[in-house]
Amino acid sequence: MLTVIDWIYGTTQLAAVFLSIIAGLIAISMYRHTRKHLELAPWNYLIIVLVFFAGIEVLGGLAVFGVYRTPHLTHVTASVALGFLIAALIRKIQVTKGWLE
Amino acid sequence: MSEVTQALGIVAPWYNLAMVAVVIILFIHLFRTHRKTHLGHIKPWVLLFVAVLVYVAEAVFTVLRSSQVFDLPHHVNGYFELVMIALFIYALLSEKEYLRLREEWQHLPIAQSKKASAPSKKVSPKAAKKAGKKKR
């Protein structure tokens, strides 16, 4: 029997999965702009981070509902996303210093 | 579960933690640089930094729960994730709005943009009369 807390947890997980997919779609829609401007180069990496984050959320949601559980894949996806975030930050620092002009 | 999977499961959280530390250092470096140069739009990056801090808080609570030091209920993780995603979406929409405004300014005709940017000068009535006489 599910408790109220379980229902709340399930609802928040579903909301998180839904919103992360929306975030991923918004990020992909920004790709067109980032190709035009050189100073938006860090967003190329950041878009990949957000798409990976959507993947992490989907995997987390599947694990919570007991559909598919892969602890190693969740961690590896997070590592890849963090790697791209580091690349995006380095690129943004270069832009902020004016090195890409 | 194979040995590689087990090994990844043990090691991955630790190197993730190290990478998060690098990310935080880079964020601090970025904000310091921006304070000196004022180049670019920084607001989405501040929001991303807050999202990373929320991720760190979630990770810390998970570690405390697994080591049975502090037992935070599981459903709180869902709230943490919602906050992170809301911040990501806000950052994306903020950057989109900035791009839209910038493109609008670039498409303005030159005369109109000069008018908009030129400071308004107050002309005294005497100077206006002199200018009128000179024209005649």
Coordinates of N, CA and C in Angstrom, one line a residue:
Chain A
M1 N 0.9 -1.2 0.0 CA 0.0 0.0 0.0 C 0.9 1.3 0.0
L2 N 0.6 2.2 -0.9 CA 1.4 3.4 -1.0 C 0.9 4.4 0.0
T3 N 1.9 5.1 0.6 CA 1.6 6.1 1.6 C 1.5 7.5 0.9
V4 N 1.1 8.5 1.6 CA 1.0 9.9 1.0 C 2.4 10.3 0.5
I5 N 3.4 10.0 1.4 CA 4.8 10.4 1.0 C 5.2 9.8 -0.3
D6 N 4.9 8.5 -0.5 CA 5.2 7.8 -1.7 C 4.6 8.5 -2.9
W7 N 3.3 8.9 -2.8 CA 2.6 9.6 -3.8 C 3.3 10.9 -4.1
I8 N 3.7 11.6 -3.1 CA 4.4 12.9 -3.3 C 5.7 12.7 -4.0
Y9 N 6.4 11.7 -3.6 CA 7.7 11.4 -4.2 C 7.6 11.0 -5.6
G10 N 6.6 10.2 -5.9 CA 6.3 9.8 -7.3 C 5.9 11.0 -8.2
T11 N 5.1 11.9 -7.6 CA 4.6 13.0 -8.4 C 5.8 14.0 -8.7
T12 N 6.6 14.2 -7.6 CA 7.8 15.1 -7.9 C 8.7 14.5 -8.9
Q13 N 8.9 13.2 -8.8 CA 9.8 12.6 -9.8 C 9.3 12.7 -11.2
L14 N 8.0 12.5 -11.4 CA 7.3 12.6 -12.7 C 7.5 14.1 -13.2
A15 N 7.2 15.0 -12.3 CA 7.3 16.5 -12.7 C 8.8 16.8 -13.1
A16 N 9.7 16.2 -12.3 CA 11.1 16.5 -12.6 C 11.5 15.9 -14.0
V17 N 11.0 14.7 -14.3 CA 11.3 14.1 -15.6 C 10.7 14.9 -16.7
F18 N 9.4 15.3 -16.6 CA 8.7 16.1 -17.6 C 9.4 17.5 -17.8
L19 N 9.8 18.2 -16.7 CA 10.4 19.5 -16.8 C 11.8 19.4 -17.4
S20 N 12.5 18.3 -17.1 CA 13.9 18.1 -17.6 C 13.8 17.9 -19.1
I21 N 12.8 17.2 -19.6 CA 12.7 17.0 -21.0 C 12.4 18.3 -21.7
I22 N 11.5 19.1 -21.1 CA 11.2 20.5 -21.6 C 12.5 21.3 -21.6
A23 N 13.3 21.3 -20.5 CA 14.6 22.0 -20.5 C 15.5 21.5 -21.6
G24 N 15.6 20.2 -21.9 CA 16.4 19.7 -23.0 C 15.9 20.2 -24.3
L25 N 14.6 20.3 -24.5 CA 14.1 20.7 -25.8 C 14.4 22.2 -26.0
I26 N 14.2 23.0 -24.9 CA 14.6 24.5 -25.0 C 16.0 24.6 -25.4
A27 N 16.9 23.8 -24.7 CA 18.3 23.9 -25.0 C 18.6 23.6 -26.4
I28 N 18.0 22.5 -27.0 CA 18.2 22.1 -28.4 C 17.8 23.3 -29.3
S29 N 16.6 23.9 -28.9 CA 16.1 25.0 -29.8 C 17.1 26.2 -29.8
M30 N 17.9 26.3 -28.8 CA 18.9 27.5 -28.7 C 20.1 27.2 -29.6
Y31 N 20.3 26.0 -30.1 CA 21.5 25.6 -30.8 C 21.7 26.5 -32.1
R32 N 20.6 26.9 -32.7 CA 20.6 27.7 -33.9 C 21.3 29.1 -33.6
H33 N 21.0 29.7 -32.5 CA 21.6 31.0 -32.1 C 23.1 30.8 -31.8
T34 N 23.4 29.7 -31.1 CA 24.8 29.6 -30.7 C 25.8 29.4 -31.9
R35 N 25.3 28.9 -33.0 CA 26.1 28.8 -34.2 C 26.5 30.1 -34.8
K36 N 25.6 31.1 -34.6 CA 25.8 32.4 -35.2 C 26.9 33.3 -34.5
H37 N 26.8 33.3 -33.2 CA 27.7 34.2 -32.4 C 28.8 33.5 -31.8
L38 N 30.0 34.0 -31.9 CA 31.2 33.4 -31.3 C 31.2 33.4 -29.8
E39 N 30.6 34.5 -29.2 CA 30.6 34.7 -27.8 C 29.6 33.7 -27.1
L40 N 28.8 33.1 -27.9 CA 27.9 32.1 -27.3 C 28.4 30.7 -27.4
A41 N 29.7 30.6 -27.7 CA 30.4 29.2 -27.8 C 30.2 28.4 -26.6
P42 N 30.3 29.0 -25.3 CA 30.1 28.1 -24.2 C 28.7 27.4 -24.1
W43 N 27.7 28.0 -24.8 CA 26.4 27.4 -24.7 C 26.3 26.1 -25.5
N44 N 27.2 26.0 -26.5 CA 27.3 24.7 -27.2 C 27.5 23.5 -26.3
Y45 N 28.4 23.7 -25.3 CA 28.7 22.7 -24.3 C 27.6 22.6 -23.3
L46 N 27.0 23.8 -22.9 CA 26.0 23.8 -21.9 C 24.7 23.1 -22.4
I47 N 24.4 23.2 -23.7 CA 23.3 22.5 -24.3 C 23.4 21.0 -24.1
I48 N 24.7 20.5 -24.3 CA 24.9 19.1 -24.2 C 24.7 18.7 -22.7
V49 N 25.2 19.6 -21.8 CA 25.0 19.3 -20.3 C 23.5 19.1 -20.0
L50 N 22.7 20.1 -20.5 CA 21.3 20.0 -20.2 C 20.6 18.8 -20.8
V51 N 21.0 18.4 -22.0 CA 20.5 17.2 -22.6 C 20.8 15.9 -21.8
F52 N 22.1 15.9 -21.3 CA 22.5 14.8 -20.4 C 21.8 14.8 -19.1
F53 N 21.6 16.0 -18.6 CA 20.8 16.1 -17.3 C 19.4 15.6 -17.5
A54 N 18.8 15.9 -18.6 CA 17.5 15.3 -18.9 C 17.5 13.8 -18.9
G55 N 18.6 13.2 -19.5 CA 18.8 11.8 -19.5 C 19.0 11.2 -18.1
I56 N 19.7 12.0 -17.2 CA 19.9 11.5 -15.8 C 18.6 11.5 -15.1
E57 N 17.7 12.5 -15.3 CA 16.4 12.6 -14.7 C 15.5 11.4 -15.1
V58 N 15.6 11.1 -16.4 CA 14.8 10.0 -17.0 C 15.2 8.7 -16.3
L59 N 16.5 8.5 -16.3 CA 17.0 7.3 -15.6 C 16.6 7.2 -14.2
G60 N 16.7 8.4 -13.5 CA 16.3 8.4 -12.0 C 14.9 8.1 -11.9
G61 N 14.0 8.6 -12.7 CA 12.6 8.4 -12.7 C 12.3 6.9 -12.9
L62 N 13.0 6.3 -13.9 CA 12.8 4.8 -14.1 C 13.2 4.0 -12.9
A63 N 14.3 4.4 -12.3 CA 14.8 3.7 -11.1 C 13.8 3.8 -9.9
V64 N 13.3 5.0 -9.7 CA 12.3 5.2 -8.6 C 11.1 4.4 -8.8
F65 N 10.6 4.3 -10.0 CA 9.4 3.5 -10.3 C 9.7 2.0 -10.5
G66 N 11.0 1.6 -10.4 CA 11.3 0.2 -10.4 C 11.2 -0.4 -11.8
V67 N 11.3 0.5 -12.9 CA 11.2 0.0 -14.2 C 12.6 -0.5 -14.7
Y68 N 13.6 0.3 -14.5 CA 15.0 -0.1 -15.0 C 16.0 0.6 -14.0
R69 N 16.9 -0.2 -13.4 CA 17.8 0.4 -12.4 C 19.2 0.1 -12.9
T70 N 20.0 1.2 -13.1 CA 21.4 1.1 -13.5 C 22.2 2.1 -12.7
P71 N 22.7 1.8 -11.5 CA 23.4 2.7 -10.7 C 24.7 3.3 -11.4
H72 N 25.4 2.3 -12.1 CA 26.7 2.8 -12.8 C 26.4 3.8 -13.9
L73 N 25.3 3.5 -14.7 CA 25.0 4.4 -15.8 C 24.6 5.8 -15.3
T74 N 23.9 5.8 -14.2 CA 23.5 7.1 -13.7 C 24.7 8.0 -13.3
H75 N 25.7 7.3 -12.6 CA 26.9 8.0 -12.2 C 27.8 8.4 -13.4
V76 N 27.9 7.5 -14.4 CA 28.7 7.8 -15.6 C 28.1 9.0 -16.4
T77 N 26.8 9.0 -16.5 CA 26.1 10.1 -17.2 C 26.4 11.4 -16.5
A78 N 26.3 11.4 -15.2 CA 26.5 12.6 -14.4 C 28.0 13.1 -14.6
S79 N 28.9 12.1 -14.7 CA 30.3 12.5 -14.9 C 30.5 13.1 -16.2
V80 N 29.9 12.6 -17.3 CA 30.0 13.1 -18.6 C 29.4 14.6 -18.6
A81 N 28.3 14.7 -18.0 CA 27.6 16.1 -17.9 C 28.5 17.1 -17.2
L82 N 29.2 16.6 -16.1 CA 30.1 17.5 -15.4 C 31.3 17.9 -16.2
G83 N 31.8 16.9 -17.0 CA 32.9 17.2 -17.9 C 32.6 18.3 -18.9
F84 N 31.4 18.2 -19.5 CA 31.0 19.2 -20.4 C 30.7 20.5 -19.7
L85 N 30.3 20.5 -18.5 CA 30.1 21.7 -17.7 C 31.4 22.4 -17.5
I86 N 32.4 21.6 -17.2 CA 33.8 22.2 -17.0 C 34.3 22.8 -18.3
A87 N 34.0 22.2 -19.4 CA 34.4 22.7 -20.7 C 33.7 24.0 -21.0
A88 N 32.4 24.0 -20.7 CA 31.6 25.3 -20.9 C 32.1 26.4 -20.0
L89 N 32.5 26.1 -18.8 CA 33.0 27.2 -17.9 C 34.3 27.7 -18.4
I90 N 35.2 26.8 -18.9 CA 36.5 27.3 -19.4 C 36.3 28.2 -20.6
R91 N 35.3 27.8 -21.4 CA 35.0 28.6 -22.6 C 34.4 30.0 -22.2
K92 N 33.6 30.0 -21.2 CA 32.9 31.2 -20.8 C 34.0 32.1 -20.1
I93 N 34.9 31.6 -19.4 CA 36.0 32.4 -18.8 C 36.8 33.1 -19.9
Q94 N 37.1 32.3 -21.0 CA 37.8 32.9 -22.2 C 37.0 34.0 -22.8
V95 N 35.7 33.8 -22.9 CA 34.8 34.9 -23.5 C 34.8 36.1 -22.6
T96 N 34.7 35.9 -21.3 CA 34.6 37.0 -20.3 C 36.0 37.8 -20.3
K97 N 37.1 37.1 -20.6 CA 38.4 37.8 -20.6 C 38.6 38.5 -22.0
G98 N 37.7 38.2 -22.9 CA 37.8 38.8 -24.3 C 38.7 38.1 -25.2
W99 N 39.1 36.9 -24.9 CA 40.0 36.2 -25.7 C 39.5 35.7 -27.1
L100 N 38.1 35.6 -27.2 CA 37.6 35.0 -28.4 C 37.2 36.1 -29.4
E101 N 37.4 37.3 -29.1 CA 37.0 38.4 -30.0 C 37.9 38.5 -31.2
Chain B
M1 N 25.6 -8.5 -11.2 CA 26.3 -7.3 -11.5 C 27.8 -7.7 -11.8
S2 N 28.4 -7.2 -12.9 CA 29.8 -7.6 -13.2 C 30.7 -6.8 -12.3
E3 N 32.0 -7.2 -12.4 CA 33.0 -6.5 -11.5 C 33.2 -5.0 -11.9
V4 N 33.2 -4.8 -13.3 CA 33.4 -3.4 -13.8 C 32.3 -2.5 -13.3
T5 N 31.0 -3.0 -13.4 CA 29.9 -2.2 -12.9 C 30.0 -1.9 -11.5
Q6 N 30.4 -2.9 -10.7 CA 30.6 -2.7 -9.2 C 31.6 -1.7 -9.0
A7 N 32.8 -1.8 -9.7 CA 33.9 -0.8 -9.5 C 33.4 0.6 -9.8
L8 N 32.7 0.7 -11.0 CA 32.2 2.0 -11.4 C 31.3 2.6 -10.3
G9 N 30.4 1.7 -9.8 CA 29.5 2.2 -8.7 C 30.2 2.7 -7.5
I10 N 31.3 2.1 -7.2 CA 32.1 2.6 -6.0 C 32.9 3.9 -6.3
V11 N 33.5 3.9 -7.5 CA 34.4 5.0 -7.8 C 33.7 6.2 -8.2
A12 N 32.7 6.1 -9.0 CA 32.0 7.2 -9.7 C 31.6 8.3 -8.8
P13 N 30.9 8.0 -7.6 CA 30.5 9.2 -6.8 C 31.7 10.0 -6.3
W14 N 32.9 9.3 -6.1 CA 34.1 10.1 -5.6 C 34.6 11.0 -6.7
Y15 N 34.8 10.5 -7.9 CA 35.3 11.4 -8.9 C 34.3 12.4 -9.4
N16 N 33.0 12.1 -9.2 CA 32.0 13.1 -9.4 C 32.2 14.3 -8.4
L17 N 32.4 13.9 -7.2 CA 32.6 14.9 -6.1 C 33.8 15.8 -6.4
A18 N 34.9 15.2 -7.0 CA 36.1 15.9 -7.3 C 35.8 16.9 -8.5
M19 N 35.0 16.4 -9.4 CA 34.7 17.3 -10.6 C 33.8 18.4 -10.1
V20 N 32.9 18.2 -9.2 CA 32.0 19.3 -8.7 C 32.9 20.3 -8.0
A21 N 33.9 19.9 -7.3 CA 34.8 20.9 -6.6 C 35.5 21.7 -7.7
V22 N 35.9 21.1 -8.8 CA 36.6 21.9 -9.9 C 35.6 22.8 -10.5
V23 N 34.3 22.4 -10.7 CA 33.3 23.3 -11.2 C 33.0 24.5 -10.3
I24 N 33.0 24.3 -9.0 CA 32.8 25.4 -8.1 C 33.9 26.4 -8.2
I25 N 35.2 25.9 -8.2 CA 36.3 26.8 -8.4 C 36.3 27.6 -9.7
L26 N 35.9 26.9 -10.8 CA 35.8 27.6 -12.1 C 34.7 28.7 -12.0
F27 N 33.6 28.4 -11.4 CA 32.5 29.3 -11.2 C 33.0 30.6 -10.5
I28 N 33.7 30.4 -9.4 CA 34.2 31.5 -8.6 C 35.2 32.4 -9.5
H29 N 36.0 31.6 -10.2 CA 37.0 32.3 -11.1 C 36.2 33.1 -12.2
L30 N 35.1 32.6 -12.7 CA 34.3 33.3 -13.7 C 33.7 34.5 -13.2
F31 N 33.2 34.5 -12.0 CA 32.5 35.6 -11.4 C 33.6 36.7 -11.1
R32 N 34.7 36.3 -10.6 CA 35.8 37.3 -10.4 C 36.2 38.0 -11.7
T33 N 36.4 37.2 -12.7 CA 36.8 37.8 -14.0 C 35.7 38.7 -14.5
H34 N 34.5 38.3 -14.4 CA 33.4 39.2 -14.9 C 33.3 40.5 -14.1
R35 N 33.6 40.4 -12.8 CA 33.6 41.7 -12.0 C 34.7 42.7 -12.5
K36 N 35.8 42.1 -13.1 CA 36.8 43.0 -13.6 C 36.5 43.5 -15.0
T37 N 36.0 42.6 -15.9 CA 35.8 43.0 -17.3 C 34.4 43.4 -17.7
H38 N 33.4 42.9 -17.0 CA 32.0 43.2 -17.3 C 31.6 42.8 -18.8
L39 N 32.3 41.8 -19.3 CA 31.9 41.3 -20.7 C 30.9 40.2 -20.6
G40 N 29.9 40.2 -21.5 CA 29.0 39.1 -21.6 C 27.8 39.2 -20.6
H41 N 26.9 38.2 -20.8 CA 25.7 38.2 -19.9 C 25.9 37.1 -18.9
I42 N 25.9 37.5 -17.6 CA 26.3 36.5 -16.5 C 25.2 35.9 -15.8
K43 N 24.0 36.5 -15.9 CA 22.8 36.0 -15.1 C 22.6 34.5 -15.2
P44 N 22.5 34.0 -16.4 CA 22.2 32.5 -16.5 C 23.3 31.7 -15.8
W45 N 24.5 32.2 -15.7 CA 25.6 31.4 -15.1 C 25.5 31.5 -13.6
V46 N 25.0 32.6 -13.1 CA 24.7 32.7 -11.6 C 23.6 31.6 -11.2
L47 N 22.6 31.6 -12.1 CA 21.5 30.6 -11.8 C 22.0 29.2 -11.9
L48 N 22.9 28.9 -12.9 CA 23.5 27.6 -13.0 C 24.4 27.2 -11.7
F49 N 25.1 28.3 -11.2 CA 25.9 28.1 -10.0 C 25.0 27.7 -8.8
V50 N 23.8 28.4 -8.7 CA 22.9 28.0 -7.6 C 22.4 26.6 -7.8
A51 N 22.1 26.2 -9.0 CA 21.7 24.8 -9.3 C 22.8 23.8 -8.9
V52 N 24.0 24.1 -9.2 CA 25.1 23.2 -8.8 C 25.2 23.1 -7.3
L53 N 25.0 24.3 -6.6 CA 25.0 24.3 -5.1 C 23.9 23.4 -4.5
V54 N 22.7 23.4 -5.2 CA 21.6 22.6 -4.8 C 22.0 21.1 -5.0
Y55 N 22.7 20.8 -6.1 CA 23.1 19.4 -6.4 C 24.1 18.9 -5.3
V56 N 25.0 19.9 -4.9 CA 25.9 19.5 -3.9 C 25.2 19.2 -2.6
A57 N 24.2 20.0 -2.2 CA 23.4 19.8 -1.0 C 22.7 18.5 -1.0
E58 N 22.2 18.1 -2.2 CA 21.5 16.8 -2.4 C 22.5 15.7 -2.2
A59 N 23.7 15.8 -2.8 CA 24.7 14.8 -2.7 C 25.1 14.6 -1.2
V60 N 25.3 15.7 -0.5 CA 25.7 15.7 0.9 C 24.6 15.0 1.8
F61 N 23.4 15.3 1.5 CA 22.3 14.7 2.3 C 22.2 13.2 2.0
T62 N 22.5 12.8 0.7 CA 22.5 11.4 0.3 C 23.6 10.6 1.1
V63 N 24.8 11.3 1.2 CA 25.9 10.6 1.9 C 25.6 10.5 3.4
L64 N 25.0 11.6 3.9 CA 24.7 11.5 5.4 C 23.6 10.5 5.7
R65 N 22.7 10.3 4.7 CA 21.6 9.3 4.9 C 22.2 7.9 4.8
S66 N 23.1 7.7 3.8 CA 23.7 6.3 3.7 C 24.6 6.0 4.8
S67 N 25.2 7.0 5.4 CA 26.1 6.7 6.6 C 25.3 6.8 7.9
Q68 N 24.0 7.0 7.8 CA 23.1 7.0 9.0 C 23.4 8.1 10.0
V69 N 23.9 9.2 9.5 CA 24.2 10.3 10.4 C 23.0 11.2 10.6
F70 N 22.4 11.5 9.4 CA 21.2 12.3 9.4 C 20.2 11.8 8.4
D71 N 19.0 11.4 8.8 CA 18.1 10.7 8.0 C 17.0 11.6 7.4
L72 N 17.3 12.2 6.3 CA 16.4 13.1 5.6 C 15.4 12.2 4.8
P73 N 14.1 12.5 4.8 CA 13.2 11.6 4.0 C 13.6 11.6 2.5
H74 N 13.3 10.5 1.8 CA 13.6 10.3 0.4 C 12.9 11.3 -0.5
H75 N 11.7 11.7 -0.1 CA 10.9 12.5 -1.1 C 11.5 13.9 -1.2
V76 N 12.4 14.3 -0.2 CA 13.0 15.7 -0.3 C 13.9 15.7 -1.5
N77 N 14.5 14.6 -1.9 CA 15.3 14.6 -3.1 C 14.6 15.1 -4.4
G78 N 13.3 14.7 -4.4 CA 12.4 15.2 -5.5 C 12.3 16.7 -5.6
Y79 N 12.2 17.3 -4.4 CA 12.1 18.8 -4.4 C 13.4 19.4 -4.8
F80 N 14.6 18.8 -4.4 CA 15.9 19.3 -4.8 C 16.0 19.3 -6.3
E81 N 15.5 18.2 -6.9 CA 15.6 18.1 -8.4 C 14.7 19.1 -9.1
L82 N 13.5 19.3 -8.5 CA 12.6 20.2 -9.1 C 13.2 21.7 -9.1
V83 N 13.8 22.0 -8.0 CA 14.5 23.3 -7.8 C 15.6 23.5 -8.9
M84 N 16.4 22.4 -9.1 CA 17.5 22.5 -10.0 C 16.9 22.6 -11.4
I85 N 15.9 21.9 -11.8 CA 15.4 22.0 -13.2 C 14.7 23.4 -13.4
A86 N 14.0 23.9 -12.3 CA 13.4 25.2 -12.5 C 14.5 26.2 -12.7
L87 N 15.6 26.1 -12.0 CA 16.7 27.1 -12.2 C 17.3 26.9 -13.6
F88 N 17.5 25.7 -14.1 CA 18.0 25.5 -15.5 C 17.1 26.1 -16.5
I89 N 15.7 25.9 -16.3 CA 14.8 26.5 -17.3 C 14.8 28.0 -17.3
Y90 N 14.9 28.6 -16.0 CA 15.0 30.0 -15.9 C 16.3 30.6 -16.6
A91 N 17.4 29.8 -16.4 CA 18.6 30.3 -17.0 C 18.5 30.3 -18.5
L92 N 17.9 29.2 -19.1 CA 17.8 29.1 -20.5 C 16.9 30.2 -21.1
L93 N 15.7 30.4 -20.4 CA 14.8 31.5 -20.9 C 15.4 32.9 -20.7
S94 N 16.2 33.1 -19.7 CA 16.9 34.4 -19.5 C 17.9 34.6 -20.6
E95 N 18.6 33.6 -21.0 CA 19.6 33.7 -22.1 C 18.9 34.0 -23.5
K96 N 17.7 33.3 -23.6 CA 16.9 33.5 -24.9 C 16.4 34.9 -25.0
E97 N 15.9 35.4 -23.8 CA 15.4 36.8 -23.8 C 16.5 37.8 -24.1
Y98 N 17.7 37.5 -23.5 CA 18.9 38.4 -23.8 C 19.2 38.4 -25.3
L99 N 19.2 37.2 -25.9 CA 19.5 37.1 -27.3 C 18.5 37.9 -28.2
R100 N 17.2 37.7 -27.8 CA 16.1 38.4 -28.5 C 16.3 39.9 -28.5
L101 N 16.6 40.4 -27.3 CA 16.8 41.9 -27.1 C 18.0 42.4 -27.9
R102 N 19.1 41.6 -27.9 CA 20.3 42.0 -28.6 C 20.0 42.0 -30.1
E103 N 19.3 41.0 -30.6 CA 19.0 41.0 -32.0 C 18.1 42.1 -32.4
E104 N 17.2 42.5 -31.5 CA 16.3 43.7 -31.8 C 17.1 44.9 -31.9
W105 N 18.1 45.1 -31.0 CA 18.9 46.3 -31.0 C 19.8 46.3 -32.3
Q106 N 20.3 45.2 -32.7 CA 21.1 45.1 -33.9 C 20.4 45.5 -35.2
H107 N 19.0 45.2 -35.2 CA 18.2 45.4 -36.4 C 17.7 46.8 -36.5
L108 N 17.9 47.7 -35.4 CA 17.4 49.0 -35.5 C 18.2 49.8 -36.5
P109 N 17.5 50.7 -37.3 CA 18.2 51.6 -38.2 C 19.2 52.5 -37.5
I110 N 20.3 52.9 -38.2 CA 21.4 53.6 -37.5 C 20.9 54.9 -36.9
A111 N 20.1 55.7 -37.7 CA 19.7 57.0 -37.2 C 18.8 56.9 -36.0
Q112 N 17.9 55.9 -36.0 CA 17.1 55.7 -34.9 C 17.9 55.3 -33.6
S113 N 18.9 54.4 -33.8 CA 19.7 53.9 -32.7 C 20.5 55.1 -32.2
K114 N 21.0 56.0 -33.1 CA 21.8 57.2 -32.6 C 20.9 58.1 -31.7
K115 N 19.6 58.3 -32.2 CA 18.7 59.1 -31.5 C 18.5 58.5 -30.1
A116 N 18.3 57.2 -30.1 CA 18.0 56.5 -28.8 C 19.2 56.6 -27.9
S117 N 20.4 56.6 -28.4 CA 21.6 56.5 -27.6 C 22.1 57.9 -27.2
A118 N 21.8 59.0 -28.1 CA 22.4 60.3 -27.8 C 21.8 60.9 -26.6
P119 N 22.6 61.6 -25.8 CA 22.0 62.2 -24.6 C 21.2 63.5 -25.0
S120 N 20.1 63.7 -24.3 CA 19.3 64.9 -24.6 C 19.9 66.2 -24.1
K121 N 20.0 67.2 -25.1 CA 20.7 68.4 -24.7 C 19.6 69.5 -24.5
K122 N 19.6 70.2 -23.4 CA 18.7 71.3 -23.3 C 19.3 72.6 -23.9
V123 N 18.5 73.2 -24.8 CA 19.0 74.4 -25.5 C 18.3 75.6 -24.8
S124 N 19.1 76.6 -24.4 CA 18.5 77.8 -23.8 C 17.8 78.6 -24.9
P125 N 16.8 79.4 -24.5 CA 16.1 80.2 -25.5 C 17.0 81.2 -26.2
K126 N 18.0 81.8 -25.5 CA 18.9 82.7 -26.2 C 19.7 82.0 -27.3
A127 N 20.2 80.8 -27.0 CA 21.0 80.1 -28.0 C 20.1 79.7 -29.2
A128 N 18.9 79.4 -28.9 CA 18.0 79.1 -30.0 C 17.7 80.3 -30.9
K129 N 17.6 81.5 -30.3 CA 17.4 82.7 -31.1 C 18.6 83.0 -32.0
K130 N 19.8 82.8 -31.4 CA 21.1 83.1 -32.1 C 21.2 82.1 -33.3
A131 N 20.8 80.9 -33.1 CA 20.9 79.9 -34.2 C 19.9 80.3 -35.3
G132 N 18.8 80.8 -34.9 CA 17.8 81.2 -35.9 C 18.3 82.4 -36.7
K133 N 19.0 83.4 -36.1 CA 19.5 84.5 -36.8 C 20.6 84.1 -37.8
K134 N 21.5 83.2 -37.4 CA 22.6 82.8 -38.2 C 22.0 82.1 -39.5
K135 N 20.9 81.4 -39.4 CA 20.3 80.7 -40.5 C 19.8 81.7 -41.5
R136 N 19.2 82.8 -41.0 CA 18.7 83.8 -41.9 C 19.8 84.5 -42.7

